[in-house]
Short mmCIF file of C-alpha atoms in Angstrom, two decimals:
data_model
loop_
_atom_site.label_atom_id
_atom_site.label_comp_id
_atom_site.label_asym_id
_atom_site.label_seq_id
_atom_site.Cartn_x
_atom_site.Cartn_y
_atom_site.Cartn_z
CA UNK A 212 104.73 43.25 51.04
CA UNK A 213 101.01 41.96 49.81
CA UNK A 214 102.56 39.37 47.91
CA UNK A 215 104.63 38.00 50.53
CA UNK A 216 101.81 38.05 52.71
CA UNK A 217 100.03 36.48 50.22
CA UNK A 218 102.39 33.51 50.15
CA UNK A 219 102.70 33.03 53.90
CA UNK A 220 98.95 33.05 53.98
CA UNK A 221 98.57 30.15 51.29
CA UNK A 222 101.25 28.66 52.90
CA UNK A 223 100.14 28.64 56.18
CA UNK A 224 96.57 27.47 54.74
CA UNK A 225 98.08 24.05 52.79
CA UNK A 226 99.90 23.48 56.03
CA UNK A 227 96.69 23.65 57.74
CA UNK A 228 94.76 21.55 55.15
CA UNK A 229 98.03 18.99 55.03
CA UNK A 230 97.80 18.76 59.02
CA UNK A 231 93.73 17.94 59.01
CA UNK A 232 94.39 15.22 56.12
CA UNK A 233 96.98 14.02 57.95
CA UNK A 234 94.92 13.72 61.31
CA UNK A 235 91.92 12.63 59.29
CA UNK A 236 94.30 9.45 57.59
CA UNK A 237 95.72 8.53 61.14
CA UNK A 238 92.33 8.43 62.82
CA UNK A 239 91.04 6.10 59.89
CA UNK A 240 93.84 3.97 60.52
CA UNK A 241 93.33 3.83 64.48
CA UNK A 242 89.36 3.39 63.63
CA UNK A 243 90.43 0.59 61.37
CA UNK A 244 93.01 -1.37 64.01
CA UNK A 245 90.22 -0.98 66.23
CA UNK A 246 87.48 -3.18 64.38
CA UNK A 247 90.44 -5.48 63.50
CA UNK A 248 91.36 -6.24 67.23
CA UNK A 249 87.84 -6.41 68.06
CA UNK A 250 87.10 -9.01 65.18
CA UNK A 251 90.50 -11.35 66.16
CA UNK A 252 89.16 -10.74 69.62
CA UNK A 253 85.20 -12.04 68.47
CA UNK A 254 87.21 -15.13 66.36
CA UNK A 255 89.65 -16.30 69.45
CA UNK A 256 86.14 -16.33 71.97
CA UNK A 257 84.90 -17.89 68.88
CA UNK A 258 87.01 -21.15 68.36
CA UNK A 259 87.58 -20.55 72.89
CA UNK A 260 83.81 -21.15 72.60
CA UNK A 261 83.95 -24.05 69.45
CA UNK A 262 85.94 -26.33 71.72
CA UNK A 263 84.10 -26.03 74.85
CA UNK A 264 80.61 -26.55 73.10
CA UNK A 265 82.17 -29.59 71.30
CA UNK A 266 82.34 -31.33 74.88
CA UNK A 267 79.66 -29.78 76.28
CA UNK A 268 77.18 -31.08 73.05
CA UNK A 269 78.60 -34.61 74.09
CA UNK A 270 78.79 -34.72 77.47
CA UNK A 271 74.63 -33.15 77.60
CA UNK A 272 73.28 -35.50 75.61
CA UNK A 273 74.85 -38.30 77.26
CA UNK A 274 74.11 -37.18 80.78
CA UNK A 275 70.00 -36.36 79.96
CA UNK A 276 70.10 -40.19 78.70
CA UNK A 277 71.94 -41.63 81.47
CA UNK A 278 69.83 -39.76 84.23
CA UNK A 279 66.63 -40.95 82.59
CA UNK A 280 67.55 -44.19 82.06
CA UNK A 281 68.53 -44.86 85.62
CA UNK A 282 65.06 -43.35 86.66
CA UNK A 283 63.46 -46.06 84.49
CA UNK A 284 65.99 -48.92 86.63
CA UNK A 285 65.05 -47.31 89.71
CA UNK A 286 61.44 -47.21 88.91
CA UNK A 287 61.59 -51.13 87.93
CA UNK A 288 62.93 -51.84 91.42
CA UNK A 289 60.48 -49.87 93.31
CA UNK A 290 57.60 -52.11 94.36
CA UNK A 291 53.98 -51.30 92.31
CA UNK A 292 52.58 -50.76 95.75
CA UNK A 293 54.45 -47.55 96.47
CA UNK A 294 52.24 -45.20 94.11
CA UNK A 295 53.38 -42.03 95.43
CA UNK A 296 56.87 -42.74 94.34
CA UNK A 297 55.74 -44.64 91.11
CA UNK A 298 53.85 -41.31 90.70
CA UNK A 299 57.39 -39.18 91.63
CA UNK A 300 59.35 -41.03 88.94
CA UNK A 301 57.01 -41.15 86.26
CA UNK A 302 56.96 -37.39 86.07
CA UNK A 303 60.84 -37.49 86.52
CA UNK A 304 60.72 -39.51 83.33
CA UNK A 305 58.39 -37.62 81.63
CA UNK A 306 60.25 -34.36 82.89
CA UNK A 307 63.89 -35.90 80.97
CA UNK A 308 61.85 -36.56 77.79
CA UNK A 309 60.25 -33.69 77.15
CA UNK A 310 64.43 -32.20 77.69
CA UNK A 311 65.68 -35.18 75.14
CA UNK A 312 62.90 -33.85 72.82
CA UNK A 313 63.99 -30.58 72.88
CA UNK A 314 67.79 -31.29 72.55
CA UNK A 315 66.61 -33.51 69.83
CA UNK A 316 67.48 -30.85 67.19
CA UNK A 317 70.97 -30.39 68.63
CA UNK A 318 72.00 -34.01 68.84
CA UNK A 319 70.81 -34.43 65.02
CA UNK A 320 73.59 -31.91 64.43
CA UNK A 321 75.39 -33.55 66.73
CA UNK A 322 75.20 -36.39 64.90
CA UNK A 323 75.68 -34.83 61.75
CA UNK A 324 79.16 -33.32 62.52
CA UNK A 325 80.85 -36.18 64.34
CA UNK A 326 83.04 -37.00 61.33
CA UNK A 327 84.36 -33.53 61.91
CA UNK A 328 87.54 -33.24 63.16
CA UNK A 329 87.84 -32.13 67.14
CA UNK A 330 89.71 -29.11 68.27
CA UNK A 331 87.08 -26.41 67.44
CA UNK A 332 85.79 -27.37 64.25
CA UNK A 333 83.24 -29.73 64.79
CA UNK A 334 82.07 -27.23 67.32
CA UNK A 335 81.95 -24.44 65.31
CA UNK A 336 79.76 -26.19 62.74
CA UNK A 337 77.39 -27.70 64.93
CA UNK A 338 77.27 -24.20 66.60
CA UNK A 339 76.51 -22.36 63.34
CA UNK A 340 74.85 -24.98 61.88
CA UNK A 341 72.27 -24.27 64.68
CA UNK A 342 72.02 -20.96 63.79
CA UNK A 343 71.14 -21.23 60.14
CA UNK A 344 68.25 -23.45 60.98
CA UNK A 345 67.21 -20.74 63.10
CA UNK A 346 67.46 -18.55 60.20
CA UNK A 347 65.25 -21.38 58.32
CA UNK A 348 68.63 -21.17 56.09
CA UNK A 349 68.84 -24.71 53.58
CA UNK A 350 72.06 -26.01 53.94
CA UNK A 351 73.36 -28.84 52.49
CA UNK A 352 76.73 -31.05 54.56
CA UNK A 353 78.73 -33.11 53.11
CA UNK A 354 81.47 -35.01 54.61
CA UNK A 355 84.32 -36.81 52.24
CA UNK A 356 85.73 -40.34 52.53
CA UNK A 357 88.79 -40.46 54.70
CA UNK A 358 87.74 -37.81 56.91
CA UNK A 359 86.94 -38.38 60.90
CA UNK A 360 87.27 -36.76 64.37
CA UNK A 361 91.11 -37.15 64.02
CA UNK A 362 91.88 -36.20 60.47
CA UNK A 363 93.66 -33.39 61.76
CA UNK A 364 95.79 -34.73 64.97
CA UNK A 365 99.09 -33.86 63.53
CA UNK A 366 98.37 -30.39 62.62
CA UNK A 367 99.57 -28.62 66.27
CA UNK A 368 96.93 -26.03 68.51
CA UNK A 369 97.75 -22.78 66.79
CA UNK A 370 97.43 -24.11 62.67
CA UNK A 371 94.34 -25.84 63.64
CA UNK A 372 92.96 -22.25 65.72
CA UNK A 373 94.19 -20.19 62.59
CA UNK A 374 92.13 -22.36 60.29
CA UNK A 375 89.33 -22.73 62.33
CA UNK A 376 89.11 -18.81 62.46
CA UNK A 377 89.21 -18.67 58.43
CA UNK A 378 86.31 -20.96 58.01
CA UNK A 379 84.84 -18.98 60.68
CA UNK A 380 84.76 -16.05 58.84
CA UNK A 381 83.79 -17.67 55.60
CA UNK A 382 81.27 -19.08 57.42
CA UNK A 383 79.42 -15.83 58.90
CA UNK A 384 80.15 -14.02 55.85
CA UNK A 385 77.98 -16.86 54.26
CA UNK A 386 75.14 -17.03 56.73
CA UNK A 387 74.82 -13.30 56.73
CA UNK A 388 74.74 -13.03 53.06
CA UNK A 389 72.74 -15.86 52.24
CA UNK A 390 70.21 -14.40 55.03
CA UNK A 391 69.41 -11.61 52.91
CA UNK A 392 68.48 -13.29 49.80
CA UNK A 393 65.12 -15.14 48.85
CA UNK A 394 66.48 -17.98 47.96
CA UNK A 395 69.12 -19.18 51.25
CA UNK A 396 70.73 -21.95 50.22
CA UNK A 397 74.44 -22.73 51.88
CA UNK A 398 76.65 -25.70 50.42
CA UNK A 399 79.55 -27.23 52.90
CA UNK A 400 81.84 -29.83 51.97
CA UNK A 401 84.70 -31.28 53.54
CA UNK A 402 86.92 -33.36 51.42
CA UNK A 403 91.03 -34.34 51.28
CA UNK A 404 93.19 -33.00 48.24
CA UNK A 405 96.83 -33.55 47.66
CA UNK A 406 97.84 -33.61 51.51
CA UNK A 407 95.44 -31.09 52.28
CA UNK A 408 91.95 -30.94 54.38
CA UNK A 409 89.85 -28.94 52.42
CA UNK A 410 86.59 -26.84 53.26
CA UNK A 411 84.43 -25.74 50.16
CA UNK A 412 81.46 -22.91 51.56
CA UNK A 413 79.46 -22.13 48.93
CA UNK A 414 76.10 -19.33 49.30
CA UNK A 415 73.88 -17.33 47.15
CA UNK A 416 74.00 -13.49 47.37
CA UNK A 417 72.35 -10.59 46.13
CA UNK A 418 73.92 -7.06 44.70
CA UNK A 419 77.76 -7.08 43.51
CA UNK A 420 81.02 -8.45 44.25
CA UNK A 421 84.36 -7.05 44.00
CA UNK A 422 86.46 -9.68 43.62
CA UNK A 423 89.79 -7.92 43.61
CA UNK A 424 89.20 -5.90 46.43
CA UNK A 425 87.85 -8.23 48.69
CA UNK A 426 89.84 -8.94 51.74
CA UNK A 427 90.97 -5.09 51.84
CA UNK A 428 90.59 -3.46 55.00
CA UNK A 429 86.78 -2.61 55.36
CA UNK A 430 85.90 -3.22 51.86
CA UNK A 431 82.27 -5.27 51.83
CA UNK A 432 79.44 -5.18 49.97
CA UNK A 433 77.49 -4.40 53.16
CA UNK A 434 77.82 -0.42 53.83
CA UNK A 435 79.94 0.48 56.90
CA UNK A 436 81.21 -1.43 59.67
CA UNK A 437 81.66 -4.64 58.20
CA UNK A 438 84.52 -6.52 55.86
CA UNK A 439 86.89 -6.99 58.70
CA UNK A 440 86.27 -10.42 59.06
CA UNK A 441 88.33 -11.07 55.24
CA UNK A 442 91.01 -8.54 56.21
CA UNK A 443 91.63 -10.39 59.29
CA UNK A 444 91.44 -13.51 57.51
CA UNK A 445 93.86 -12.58 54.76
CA UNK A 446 96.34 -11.58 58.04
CA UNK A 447 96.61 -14.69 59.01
CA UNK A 448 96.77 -15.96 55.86
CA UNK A 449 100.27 -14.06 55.21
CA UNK A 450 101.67 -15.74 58.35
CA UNK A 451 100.65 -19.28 57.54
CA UNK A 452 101.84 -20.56 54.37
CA UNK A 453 99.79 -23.59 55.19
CA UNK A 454 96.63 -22.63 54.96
CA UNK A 455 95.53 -21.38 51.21
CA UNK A 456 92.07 -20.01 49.75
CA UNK A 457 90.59 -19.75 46.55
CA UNK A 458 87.35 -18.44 45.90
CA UNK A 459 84.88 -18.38 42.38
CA UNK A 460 82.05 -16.26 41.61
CA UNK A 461 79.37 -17.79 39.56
CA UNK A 462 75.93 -15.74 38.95
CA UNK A 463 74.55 -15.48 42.52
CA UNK A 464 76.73 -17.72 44.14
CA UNK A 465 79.97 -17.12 45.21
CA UNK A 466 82.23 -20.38 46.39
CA UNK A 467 85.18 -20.15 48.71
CA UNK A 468 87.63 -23.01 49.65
CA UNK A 469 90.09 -23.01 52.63
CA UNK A 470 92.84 -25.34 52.29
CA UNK A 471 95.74 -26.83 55.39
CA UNK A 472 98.56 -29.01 54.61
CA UNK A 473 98.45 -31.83 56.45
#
């Protein structure tokens, strides 16, 4: 009898210790999906966001100039005798310039990234490449003969999207990496290669890499809560045999290239 008490007790007890690993696995995996649908969530606001500042970047700098150019005609046509509104539009004037000066900044990146193609990715460039000059980040862009706003007008909505959220990821994964190193220094090319648009992001880093598990879900080099952002990229990457990657590790700097047929 204490034997087969024995053995329903140790049975009962590996059940027990089965069920918690089992409920322990499946609560990883929900965890997990979670940060996944919140990070293809983050990426579709993202390129939402990419194509709306592209026009928006455009259409501000053009409307500062145009209103303070038409206060400079209207203040040519008002006689010299009317100080008090002589007065009015000179601080007008002065008001727009001061604005121009400050948007100054943006329309240098503006100007920078017109030879990127529309349809997100010229917005998300200028928008990050506003954000590493906050983070007094060096970067270094580089944009390849051939290429221009409509380098990529046969590729349709969703292959341009799905590419734009790759780089995206690339691109953050860059920033915040480079941000943590003494030396942040980010390298961005665009170029064309055997029917395909290429972009080549290139960063230093600091600590390790594992090359062969990056892209696994939650692996990074970060502690917890980050590496989504490459499992969700290699996702996408399964579903569009379009878009390739390669990437190269070289002392401190580690180079990735995303790649769409065209």
């Amino acid at each position: 009898y204490s034997s087969a008490a024995s053995v329903c007790i140790r049975d009962r007890f590996t059940t027990s210790v089965l069920l918690l690993l089992y409920t322990y696995i499946t609560l990883q995996n929900i965890t997990q999906q979670e940060h996944t649908a919140r990070i293809r969530a983050e990426y579709d606001s993202l390129m939402d966001k990419s194509v709306e500042y592209e026009k928006m970047l455009g259409e501000n700098m053009r409307d500062i100039q145009e209103t303070k150019n038409d206060l400079i005609v209207l203040k040519s046509l008002v006689p010299k005798s009317s100080k008090e509104a002589h007065e009015q539009l000179n601080s007008m004037i002065k008001e727009y310039t001061e604005i121009e000066h400050k948007e100054q900044s943006n329309n240098d990146i503006y100007r920078k990234t017109l030879k990127i193609p529309s349809g997100g990715l010229r917005g998300l460039f200028s928008n990050k490449l506003s954000l590493m000059e906050e983070l007094n980040i060096n970067y270094n862009l580089r944009i390849g003969k051939g290429i221009n706003a409509k380098t990529l007008k046969n590729l349709n909505y969703q292959e341009k999207r799905n590419f734009g959220k790759i780089v995206g990821i690339y691109l953050d994964n860059a920033i915040s990496a480079t941000n943590e190193t003494s030396k942040k220094e980010i390298n961005i090319e665009f170029f064309l290669e055997e029917g395909y648009f290429c972009v080549l992001i290139s960063n230093t880093f600091t600590g390790t890499l594992d090359v062969d598990r990056m892209g696994t879900m939650g692996y990074t080099s970060k502690g917890e809560n980050h590496g989504y952002g490459l499992s969700l990229a290699k996702e996408i990457l399964k579903k569009n045999k379009n878009i390739h990657t390669e990437m190269s590790v070289y002392m401190n700097i580690v180079t990735q290239i995303v790649k769409i047929k065209m």
